[in-house]
PDB file of C-alpha atoms and ligand atoms in Angstrom:
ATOM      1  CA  UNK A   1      35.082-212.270-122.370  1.00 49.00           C
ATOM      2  CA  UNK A   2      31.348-212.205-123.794  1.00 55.00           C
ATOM      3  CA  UNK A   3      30.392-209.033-124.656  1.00 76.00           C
ATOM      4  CA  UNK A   4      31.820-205.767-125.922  1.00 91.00           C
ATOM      5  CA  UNK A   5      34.917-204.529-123.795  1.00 96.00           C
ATOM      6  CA  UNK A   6      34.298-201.784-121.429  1.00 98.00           C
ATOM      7  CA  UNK A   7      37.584-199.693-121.064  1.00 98.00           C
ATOM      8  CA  UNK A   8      38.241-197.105-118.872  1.00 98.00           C
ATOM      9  CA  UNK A   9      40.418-194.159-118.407  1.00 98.00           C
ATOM     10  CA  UNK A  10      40.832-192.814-115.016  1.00 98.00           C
ATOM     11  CA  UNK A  11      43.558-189.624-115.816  1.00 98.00           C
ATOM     12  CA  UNK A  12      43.343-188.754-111.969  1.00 98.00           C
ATOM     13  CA  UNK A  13      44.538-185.590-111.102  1.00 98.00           C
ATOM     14  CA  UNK A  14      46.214-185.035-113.880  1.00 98.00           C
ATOM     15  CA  UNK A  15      45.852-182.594-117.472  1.00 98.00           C
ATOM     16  CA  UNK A  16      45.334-179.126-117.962  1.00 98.00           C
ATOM     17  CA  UNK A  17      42.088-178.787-119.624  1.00 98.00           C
ATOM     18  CA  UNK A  18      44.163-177.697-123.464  1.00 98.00           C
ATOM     19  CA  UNK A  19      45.363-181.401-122.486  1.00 97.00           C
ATOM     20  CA  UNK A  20      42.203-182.708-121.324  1.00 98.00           C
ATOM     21  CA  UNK A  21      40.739-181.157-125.001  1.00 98.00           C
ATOM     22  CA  UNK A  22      43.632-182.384-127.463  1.00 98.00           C
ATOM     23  CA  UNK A  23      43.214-186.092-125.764  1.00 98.00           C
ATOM     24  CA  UNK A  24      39.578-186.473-125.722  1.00 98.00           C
ATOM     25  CA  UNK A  25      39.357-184.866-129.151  1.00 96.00           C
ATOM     26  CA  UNK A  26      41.605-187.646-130.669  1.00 97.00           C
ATOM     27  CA  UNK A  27      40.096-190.189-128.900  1.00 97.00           C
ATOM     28  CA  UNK A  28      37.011-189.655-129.997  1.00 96.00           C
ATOM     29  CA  UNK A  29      38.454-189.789-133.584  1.00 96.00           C
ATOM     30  CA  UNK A  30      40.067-192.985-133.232  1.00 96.00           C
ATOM     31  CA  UNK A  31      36.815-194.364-131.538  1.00 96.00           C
ATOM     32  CA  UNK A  32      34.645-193.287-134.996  1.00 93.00           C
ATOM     33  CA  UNK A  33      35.979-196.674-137.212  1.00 93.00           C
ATOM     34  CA  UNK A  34      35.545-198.764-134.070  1.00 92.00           C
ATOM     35  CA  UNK A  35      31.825-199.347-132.128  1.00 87.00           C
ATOM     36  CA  UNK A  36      32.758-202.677-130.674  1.00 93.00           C
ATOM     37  CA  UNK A  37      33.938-201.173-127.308  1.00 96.00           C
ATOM     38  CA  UNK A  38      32.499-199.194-124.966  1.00 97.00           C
ATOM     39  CA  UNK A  39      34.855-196.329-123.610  1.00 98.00           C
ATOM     40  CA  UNK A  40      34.548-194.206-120.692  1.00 98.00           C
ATOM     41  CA  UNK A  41      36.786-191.750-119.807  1.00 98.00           C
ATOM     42  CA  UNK A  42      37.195-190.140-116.498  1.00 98.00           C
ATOM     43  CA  UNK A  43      38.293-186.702-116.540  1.00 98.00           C
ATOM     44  CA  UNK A  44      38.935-184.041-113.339  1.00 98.00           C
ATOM     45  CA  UNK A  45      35.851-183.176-112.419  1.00 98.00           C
ATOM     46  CA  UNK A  46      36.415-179.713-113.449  1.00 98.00           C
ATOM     47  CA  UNK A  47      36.354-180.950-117.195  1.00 98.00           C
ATOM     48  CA  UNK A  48      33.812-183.021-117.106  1.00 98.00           C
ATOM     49  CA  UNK A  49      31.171-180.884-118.552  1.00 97.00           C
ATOM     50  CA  UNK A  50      33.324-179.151-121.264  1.00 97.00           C
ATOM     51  CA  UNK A  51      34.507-182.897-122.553  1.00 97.00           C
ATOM     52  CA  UNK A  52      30.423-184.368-122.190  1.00 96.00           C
ATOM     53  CA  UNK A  53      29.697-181.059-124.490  1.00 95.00           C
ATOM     54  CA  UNK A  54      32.298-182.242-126.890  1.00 94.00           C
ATOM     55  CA  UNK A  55      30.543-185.154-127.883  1.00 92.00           C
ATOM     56  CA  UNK A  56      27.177-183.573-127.993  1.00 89.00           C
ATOM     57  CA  UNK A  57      27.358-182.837-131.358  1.00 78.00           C
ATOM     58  CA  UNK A  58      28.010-185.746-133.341  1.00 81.00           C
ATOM     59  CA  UNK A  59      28.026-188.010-130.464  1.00 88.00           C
ATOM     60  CA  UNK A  60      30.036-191.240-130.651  1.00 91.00           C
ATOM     61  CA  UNK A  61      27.723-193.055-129.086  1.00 90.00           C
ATOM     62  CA  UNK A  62      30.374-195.464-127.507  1.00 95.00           C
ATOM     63  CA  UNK A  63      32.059-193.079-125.658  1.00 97.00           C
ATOM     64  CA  UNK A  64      31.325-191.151-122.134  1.00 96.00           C
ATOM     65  CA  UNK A  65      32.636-189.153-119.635  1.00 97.00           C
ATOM     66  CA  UNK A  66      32.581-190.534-116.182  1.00 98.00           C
ATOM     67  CA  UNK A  67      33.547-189.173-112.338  1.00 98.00           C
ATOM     68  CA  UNK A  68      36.385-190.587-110.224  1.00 98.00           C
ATOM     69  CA  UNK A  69      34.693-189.945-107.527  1.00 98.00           C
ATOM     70  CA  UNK A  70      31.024-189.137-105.684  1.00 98.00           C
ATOM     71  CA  UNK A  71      30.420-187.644-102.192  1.00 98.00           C
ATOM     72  CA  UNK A  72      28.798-190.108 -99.531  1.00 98.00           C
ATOM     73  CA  UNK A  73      26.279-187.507 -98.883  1.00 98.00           C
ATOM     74  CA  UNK A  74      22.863-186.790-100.432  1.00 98.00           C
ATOM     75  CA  UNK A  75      23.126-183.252-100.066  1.00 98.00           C
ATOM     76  CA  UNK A  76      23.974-179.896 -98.120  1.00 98.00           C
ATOM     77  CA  UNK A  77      26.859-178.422 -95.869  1.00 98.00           C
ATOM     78  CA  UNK A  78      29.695-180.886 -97.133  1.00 98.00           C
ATOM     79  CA  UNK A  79      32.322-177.877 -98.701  1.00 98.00           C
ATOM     80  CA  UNK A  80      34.352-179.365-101.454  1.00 97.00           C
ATOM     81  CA  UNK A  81      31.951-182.016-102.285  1.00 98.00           C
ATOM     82  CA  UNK A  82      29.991-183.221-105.695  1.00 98.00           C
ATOM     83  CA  UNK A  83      26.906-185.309-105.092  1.00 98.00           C
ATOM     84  CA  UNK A  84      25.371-188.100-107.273  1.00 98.00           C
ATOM     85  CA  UNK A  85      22.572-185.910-108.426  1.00 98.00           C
ATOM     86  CA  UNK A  86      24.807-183.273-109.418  1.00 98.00           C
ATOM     87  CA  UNK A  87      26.714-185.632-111.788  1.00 98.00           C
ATOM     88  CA  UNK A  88      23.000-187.312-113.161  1.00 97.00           C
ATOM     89  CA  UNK A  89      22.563-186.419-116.753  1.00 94.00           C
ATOM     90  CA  UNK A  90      26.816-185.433-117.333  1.00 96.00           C
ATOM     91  CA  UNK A  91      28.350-189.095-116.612  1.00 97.00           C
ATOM     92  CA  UNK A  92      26.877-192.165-116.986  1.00 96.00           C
ATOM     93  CA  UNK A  93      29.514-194.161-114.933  1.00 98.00           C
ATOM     94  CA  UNK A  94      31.800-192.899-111.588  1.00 98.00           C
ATOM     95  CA  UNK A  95      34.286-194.843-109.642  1.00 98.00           C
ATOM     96  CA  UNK A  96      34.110-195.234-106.271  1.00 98.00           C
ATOM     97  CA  UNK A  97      36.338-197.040-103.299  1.00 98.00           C
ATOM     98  CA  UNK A  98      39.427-196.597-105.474  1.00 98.00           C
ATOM     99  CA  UNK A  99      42.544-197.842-103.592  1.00 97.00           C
ATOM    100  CA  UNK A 100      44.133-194.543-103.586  1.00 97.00           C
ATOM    101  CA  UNK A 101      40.742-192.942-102.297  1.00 97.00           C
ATOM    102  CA  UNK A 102      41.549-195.397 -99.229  1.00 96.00           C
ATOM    103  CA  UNK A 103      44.958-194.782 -98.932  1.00 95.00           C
ATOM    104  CA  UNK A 104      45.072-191.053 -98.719  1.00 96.00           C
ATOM    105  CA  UNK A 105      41.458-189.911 -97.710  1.00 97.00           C
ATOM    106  CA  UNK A 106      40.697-192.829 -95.576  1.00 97.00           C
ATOM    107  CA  UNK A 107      37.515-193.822 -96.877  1.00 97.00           C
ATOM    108  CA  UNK A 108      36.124-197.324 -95.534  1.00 97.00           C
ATOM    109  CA  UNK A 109      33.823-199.749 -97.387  1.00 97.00           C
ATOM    110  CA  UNK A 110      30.443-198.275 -95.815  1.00 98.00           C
ATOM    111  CA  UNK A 111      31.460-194.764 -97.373  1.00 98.00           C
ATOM    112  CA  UNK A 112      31.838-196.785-100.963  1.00 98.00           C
ATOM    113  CA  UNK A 113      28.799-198.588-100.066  1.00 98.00           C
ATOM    114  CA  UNK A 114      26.651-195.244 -99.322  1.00 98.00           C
ATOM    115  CA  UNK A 115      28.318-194.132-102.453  1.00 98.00           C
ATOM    116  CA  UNK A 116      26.987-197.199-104.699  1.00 98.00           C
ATOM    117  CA  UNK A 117      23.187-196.447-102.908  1.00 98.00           C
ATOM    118  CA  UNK A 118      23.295-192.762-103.714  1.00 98.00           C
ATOM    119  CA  UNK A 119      24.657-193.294-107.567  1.00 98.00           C
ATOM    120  CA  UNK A 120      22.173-196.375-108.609  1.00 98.00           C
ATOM    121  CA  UNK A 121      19.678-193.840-107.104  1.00 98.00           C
ATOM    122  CA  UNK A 122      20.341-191.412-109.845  1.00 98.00           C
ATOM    123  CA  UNK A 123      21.011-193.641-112.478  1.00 97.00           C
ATOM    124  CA  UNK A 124      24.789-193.971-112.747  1.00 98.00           C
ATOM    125  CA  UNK A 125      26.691-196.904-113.190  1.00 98.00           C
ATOM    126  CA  UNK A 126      29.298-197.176-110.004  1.00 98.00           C
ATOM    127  CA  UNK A 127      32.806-198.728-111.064  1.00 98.00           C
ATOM    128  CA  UNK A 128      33.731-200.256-108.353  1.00 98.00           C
ATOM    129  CA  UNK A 129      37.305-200.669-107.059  1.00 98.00           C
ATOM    130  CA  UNK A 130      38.769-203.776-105.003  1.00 98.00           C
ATOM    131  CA  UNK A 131      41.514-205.266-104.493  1.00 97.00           C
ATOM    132  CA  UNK A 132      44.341-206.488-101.975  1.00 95.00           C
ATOM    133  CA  UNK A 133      47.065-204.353-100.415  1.00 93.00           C
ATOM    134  CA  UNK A 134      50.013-207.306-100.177  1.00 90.00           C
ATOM    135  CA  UNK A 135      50.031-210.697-102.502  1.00 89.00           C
ATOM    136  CA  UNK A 136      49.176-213.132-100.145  1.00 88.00           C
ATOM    137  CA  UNK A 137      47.046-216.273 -99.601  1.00 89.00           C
ATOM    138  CA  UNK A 138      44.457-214.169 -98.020  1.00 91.00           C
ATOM    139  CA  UNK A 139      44.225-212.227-100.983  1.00 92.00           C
ATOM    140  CA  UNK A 140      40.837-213.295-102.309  1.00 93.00           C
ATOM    141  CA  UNK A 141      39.262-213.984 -98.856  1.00 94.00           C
ATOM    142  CA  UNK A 142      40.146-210.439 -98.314  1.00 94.00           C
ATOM    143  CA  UNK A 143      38.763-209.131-101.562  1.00 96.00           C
ATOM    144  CA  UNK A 144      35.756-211.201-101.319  1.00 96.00           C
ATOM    145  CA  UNK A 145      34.485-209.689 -97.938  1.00 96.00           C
ATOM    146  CA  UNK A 146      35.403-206.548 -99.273  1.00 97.00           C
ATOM    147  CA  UNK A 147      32.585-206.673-102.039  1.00 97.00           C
ATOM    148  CA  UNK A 148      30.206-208.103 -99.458  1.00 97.00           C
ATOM    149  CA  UNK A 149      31.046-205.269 -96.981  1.00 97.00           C
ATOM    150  CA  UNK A 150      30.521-202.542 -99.934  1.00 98.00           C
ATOM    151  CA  UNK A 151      27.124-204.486-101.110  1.00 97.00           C
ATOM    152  CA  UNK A 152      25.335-204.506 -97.987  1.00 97.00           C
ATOM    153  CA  UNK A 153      21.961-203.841 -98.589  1.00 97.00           C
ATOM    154  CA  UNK A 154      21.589-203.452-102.680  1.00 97.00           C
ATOM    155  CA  UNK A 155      19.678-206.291-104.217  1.00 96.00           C
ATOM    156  CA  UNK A 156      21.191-208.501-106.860  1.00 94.00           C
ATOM    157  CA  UNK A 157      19.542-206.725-109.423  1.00 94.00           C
ATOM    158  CA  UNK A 158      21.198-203.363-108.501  1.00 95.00           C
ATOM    159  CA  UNK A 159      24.607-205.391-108.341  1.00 96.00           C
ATOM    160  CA  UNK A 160      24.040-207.209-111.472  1.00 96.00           C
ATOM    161  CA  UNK A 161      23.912-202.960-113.279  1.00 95.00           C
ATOM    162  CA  UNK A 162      27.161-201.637-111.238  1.00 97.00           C
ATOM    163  CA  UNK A 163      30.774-202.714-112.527  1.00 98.00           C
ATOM    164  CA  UNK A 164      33.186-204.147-109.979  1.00 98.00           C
ATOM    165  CA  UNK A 165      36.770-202.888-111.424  1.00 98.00           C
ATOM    166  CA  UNK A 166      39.356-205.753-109.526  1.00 97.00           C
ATOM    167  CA  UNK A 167      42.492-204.048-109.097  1.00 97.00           C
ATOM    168  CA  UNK A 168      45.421-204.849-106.621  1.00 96.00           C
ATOM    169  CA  UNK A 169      46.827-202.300-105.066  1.00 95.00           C
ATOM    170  CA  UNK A 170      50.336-203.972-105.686  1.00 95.00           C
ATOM    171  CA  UNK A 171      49.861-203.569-109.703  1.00 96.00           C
ATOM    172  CA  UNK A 172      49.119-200.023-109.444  1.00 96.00           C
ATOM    173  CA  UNK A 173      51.578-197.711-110.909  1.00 93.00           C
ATOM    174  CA  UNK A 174      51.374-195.011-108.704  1.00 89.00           C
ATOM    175  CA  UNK A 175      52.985-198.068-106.091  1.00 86.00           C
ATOM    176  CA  UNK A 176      56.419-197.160-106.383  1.00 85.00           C
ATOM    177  CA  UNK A 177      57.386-200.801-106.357  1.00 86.00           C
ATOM    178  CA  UNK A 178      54.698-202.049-108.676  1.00 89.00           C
ATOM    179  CA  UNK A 179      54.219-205.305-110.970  1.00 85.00           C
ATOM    180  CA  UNK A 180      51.105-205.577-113.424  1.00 83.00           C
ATOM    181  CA  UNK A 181      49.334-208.939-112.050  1.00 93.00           C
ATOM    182  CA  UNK A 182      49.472-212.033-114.739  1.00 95.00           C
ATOM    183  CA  UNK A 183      46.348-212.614-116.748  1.00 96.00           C
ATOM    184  CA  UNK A 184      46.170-215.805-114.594  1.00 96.00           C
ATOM    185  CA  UNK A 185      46.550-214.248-111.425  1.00 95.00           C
ATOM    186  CA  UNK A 186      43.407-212.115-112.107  1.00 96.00           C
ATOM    187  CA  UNK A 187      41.604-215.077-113.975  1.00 97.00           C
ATOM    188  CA  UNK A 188      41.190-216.541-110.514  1.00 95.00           C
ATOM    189  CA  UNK A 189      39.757-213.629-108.690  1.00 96.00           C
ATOM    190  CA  UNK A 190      37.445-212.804-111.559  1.00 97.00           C
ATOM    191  CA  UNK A 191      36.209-216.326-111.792  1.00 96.00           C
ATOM    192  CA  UNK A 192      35.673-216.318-107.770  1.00 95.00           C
ATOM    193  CA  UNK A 193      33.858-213.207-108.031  1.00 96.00           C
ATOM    194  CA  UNK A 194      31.882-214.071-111.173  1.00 96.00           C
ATOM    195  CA  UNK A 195      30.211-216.873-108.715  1.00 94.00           C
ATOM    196  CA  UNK A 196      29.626-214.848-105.756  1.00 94.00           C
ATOM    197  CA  UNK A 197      28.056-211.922-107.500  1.00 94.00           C
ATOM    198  CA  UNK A 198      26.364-211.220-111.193  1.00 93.00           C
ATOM    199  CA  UNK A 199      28.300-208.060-112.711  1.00 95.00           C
ATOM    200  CA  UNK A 200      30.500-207.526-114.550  1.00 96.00           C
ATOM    201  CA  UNK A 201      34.073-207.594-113.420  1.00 98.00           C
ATOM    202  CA  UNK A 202      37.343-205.559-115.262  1.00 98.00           C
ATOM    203  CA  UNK A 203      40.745-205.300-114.341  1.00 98.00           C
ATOM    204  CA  UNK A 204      43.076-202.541-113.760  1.00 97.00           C
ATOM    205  CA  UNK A 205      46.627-201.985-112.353  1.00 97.00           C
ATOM    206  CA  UNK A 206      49.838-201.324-114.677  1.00 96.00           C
ATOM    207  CA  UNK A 207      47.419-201.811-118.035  1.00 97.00           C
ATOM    208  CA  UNK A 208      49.417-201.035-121.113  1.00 97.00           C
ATOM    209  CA  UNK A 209      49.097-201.388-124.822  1.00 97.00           C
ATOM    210  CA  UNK A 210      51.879-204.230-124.355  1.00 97.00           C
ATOM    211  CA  UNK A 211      49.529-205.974-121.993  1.00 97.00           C
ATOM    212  CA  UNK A 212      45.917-205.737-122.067  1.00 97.00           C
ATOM    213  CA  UNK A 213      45.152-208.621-124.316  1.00 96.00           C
ATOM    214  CA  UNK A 214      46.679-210.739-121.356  1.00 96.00           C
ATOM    215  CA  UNK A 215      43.638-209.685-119.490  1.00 97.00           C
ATOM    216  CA  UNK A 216      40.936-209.727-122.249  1.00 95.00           C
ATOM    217  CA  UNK A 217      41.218-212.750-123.597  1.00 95.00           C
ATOM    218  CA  UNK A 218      40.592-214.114-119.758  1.00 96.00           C
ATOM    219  CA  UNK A 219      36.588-215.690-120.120  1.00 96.00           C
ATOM    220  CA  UNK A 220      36.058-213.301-116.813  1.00 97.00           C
ATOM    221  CA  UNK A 221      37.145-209.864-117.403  1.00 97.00           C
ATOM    222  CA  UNK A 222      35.256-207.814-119.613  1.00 97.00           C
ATOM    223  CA  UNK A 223      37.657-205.158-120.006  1.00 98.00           C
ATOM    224  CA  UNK A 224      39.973-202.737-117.971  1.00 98.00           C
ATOM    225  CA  UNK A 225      40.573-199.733-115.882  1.00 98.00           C
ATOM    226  CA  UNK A 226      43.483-197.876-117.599  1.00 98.00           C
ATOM    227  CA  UNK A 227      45.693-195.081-115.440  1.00 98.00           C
ATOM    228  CA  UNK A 228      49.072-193.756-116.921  1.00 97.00           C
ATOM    229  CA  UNK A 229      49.126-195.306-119.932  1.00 98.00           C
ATOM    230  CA  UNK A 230      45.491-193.570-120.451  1.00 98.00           C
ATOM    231  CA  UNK A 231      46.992-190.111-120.293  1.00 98.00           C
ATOM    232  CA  UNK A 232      48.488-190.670-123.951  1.00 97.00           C
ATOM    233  CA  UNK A 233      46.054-190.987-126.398  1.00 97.00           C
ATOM    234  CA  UNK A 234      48.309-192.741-128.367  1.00 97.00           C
ATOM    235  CA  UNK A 235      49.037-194.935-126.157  1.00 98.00           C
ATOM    236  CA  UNK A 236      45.021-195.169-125.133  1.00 98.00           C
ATOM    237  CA  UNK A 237      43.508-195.833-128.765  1.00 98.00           C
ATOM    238  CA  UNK A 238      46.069-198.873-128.637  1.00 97.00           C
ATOM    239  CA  UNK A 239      44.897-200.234-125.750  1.00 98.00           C
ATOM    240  CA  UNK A 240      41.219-200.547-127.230  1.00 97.00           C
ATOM    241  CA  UNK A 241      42.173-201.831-130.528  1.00 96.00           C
ATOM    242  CA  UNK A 242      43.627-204.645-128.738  1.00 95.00           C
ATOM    243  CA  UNK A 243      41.281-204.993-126.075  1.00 94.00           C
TER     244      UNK A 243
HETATM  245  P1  PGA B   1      47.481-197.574-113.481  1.00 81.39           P
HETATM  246  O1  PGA B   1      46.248-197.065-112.599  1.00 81.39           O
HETATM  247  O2  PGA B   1      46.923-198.095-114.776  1.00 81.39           O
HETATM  248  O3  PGA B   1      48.333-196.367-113.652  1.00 81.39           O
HETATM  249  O4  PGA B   1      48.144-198.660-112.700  1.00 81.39           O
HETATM  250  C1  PGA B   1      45.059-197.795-112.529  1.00 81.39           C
HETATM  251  C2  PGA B   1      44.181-197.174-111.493  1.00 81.39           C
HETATM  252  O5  PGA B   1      44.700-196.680-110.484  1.00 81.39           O
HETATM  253  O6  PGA B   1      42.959-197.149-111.645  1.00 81.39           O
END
């Protein structure tokens, strides 16, 4: 890994906003002795103003808010959505195609891909999610025309600013029977990615404080995409310190 670690929190749907508060608050604490990281964390969106105002006044300048999600759409009669240029000037990053976003609301790698368009338009990073269903020697084929499917159509240069986050769906905790992936494992699919496309390329499934430096210290991964073990700030602020 070259440059600074990018972690990132993705607390789903999950904190009351007195949670949401308490956590940020002490993360941003914990973040003040350390500026060699880059940390975004990735509230409902609900809380994502109230936590971007929190670090308005003395910002840490290492640490953002981002969305776990953007609508497909530019604009108009879409009820229940949040579009790209609503979220301009409040996040700096969103994640899109996230395996559970497939799973439960069916999304396919054109709506990710419309996604990516609509967010580079406004000036957001996208973090975005791949990664295999089942462990098998498909895997990477599979995962590779995945990121070709959900790049159609943006130019190197707009790849080379978004962040592709690798995580298999097998090593994600919500999976009831899931196993983090060895540092190894993911080693491989970085490195395969790293030659097909110039970004930069983090891990996340099962990340803990126990095992992150398994994945950091891999030349390839430039830092992770935290779930459950983000939703303790504890837990979180050890994470980075190793990372
Ligand atoms: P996990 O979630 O760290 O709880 O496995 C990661 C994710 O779903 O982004």
């Amino acid at each position: 890994m070259q440059s600074h670690p990018l972690i990132v929190a993705n607390w789903k749907m999950n904190t009351t906003l007195a949670d949401a508060i308490v956590a940020f608050e002490a993360i941003k604490i914990g973040l003040e002795p350390i500026d060699d990281v880059k940390v975004v964390i990735c509230p409902p969106f609900l809380w994502l103003t109230i936590l971007a105002e929190k670090n308005q006044n003395h910002p840490i300048r290492h640490l953002s808010v981002g969305a776990q999600n953007v609508s497909q759409f530019e604009k108009g009669a879409y009820t229940g959505e949040v579009s790209a240029s609503m979220l301009k000037n409040i996040v700096e990053y969103a994640i899109v195609g996230h395996s559970e976003r497939v799973t439960h609301f069916f999304e396919k790698p054109e709506d990710t891909n419309q996604k990516i368009k609509l967010l580079l338009k406004n000036k957001i990073t996208p973090i975005v999610c791949v990664g295999e269903k089942f462990k098998n020697k498909n895997s990477l084929q599979l995962v590779l025309q995945t990121v070709v499917k959900i790049f159609k159509g943006i130019s190197q240069k707009q790849i080379a600013s978004s962040v592709i986050a690798y995580e298999p769906v097998w090593a994600i905790s919500s999976n009831p029977s899931a196993q983090p992936a060895t540092g190894d494992y993911v080693e491989k699919v970085a490195h395969t990615l790293a030659l097909n496309f110039n970004t930069k390329i983090i891990y996340g499934g099962s990340v803990n404080a126990k095992n992150i430096r398994e994945f950091t210290i891999c030349e390839h991964i430039s830092g992770a995409l935290v779930g459950n073990a983000s939703l303790s700030a504890k837990e979180f602020l050890q994470i980075i310190k190793k990372a």
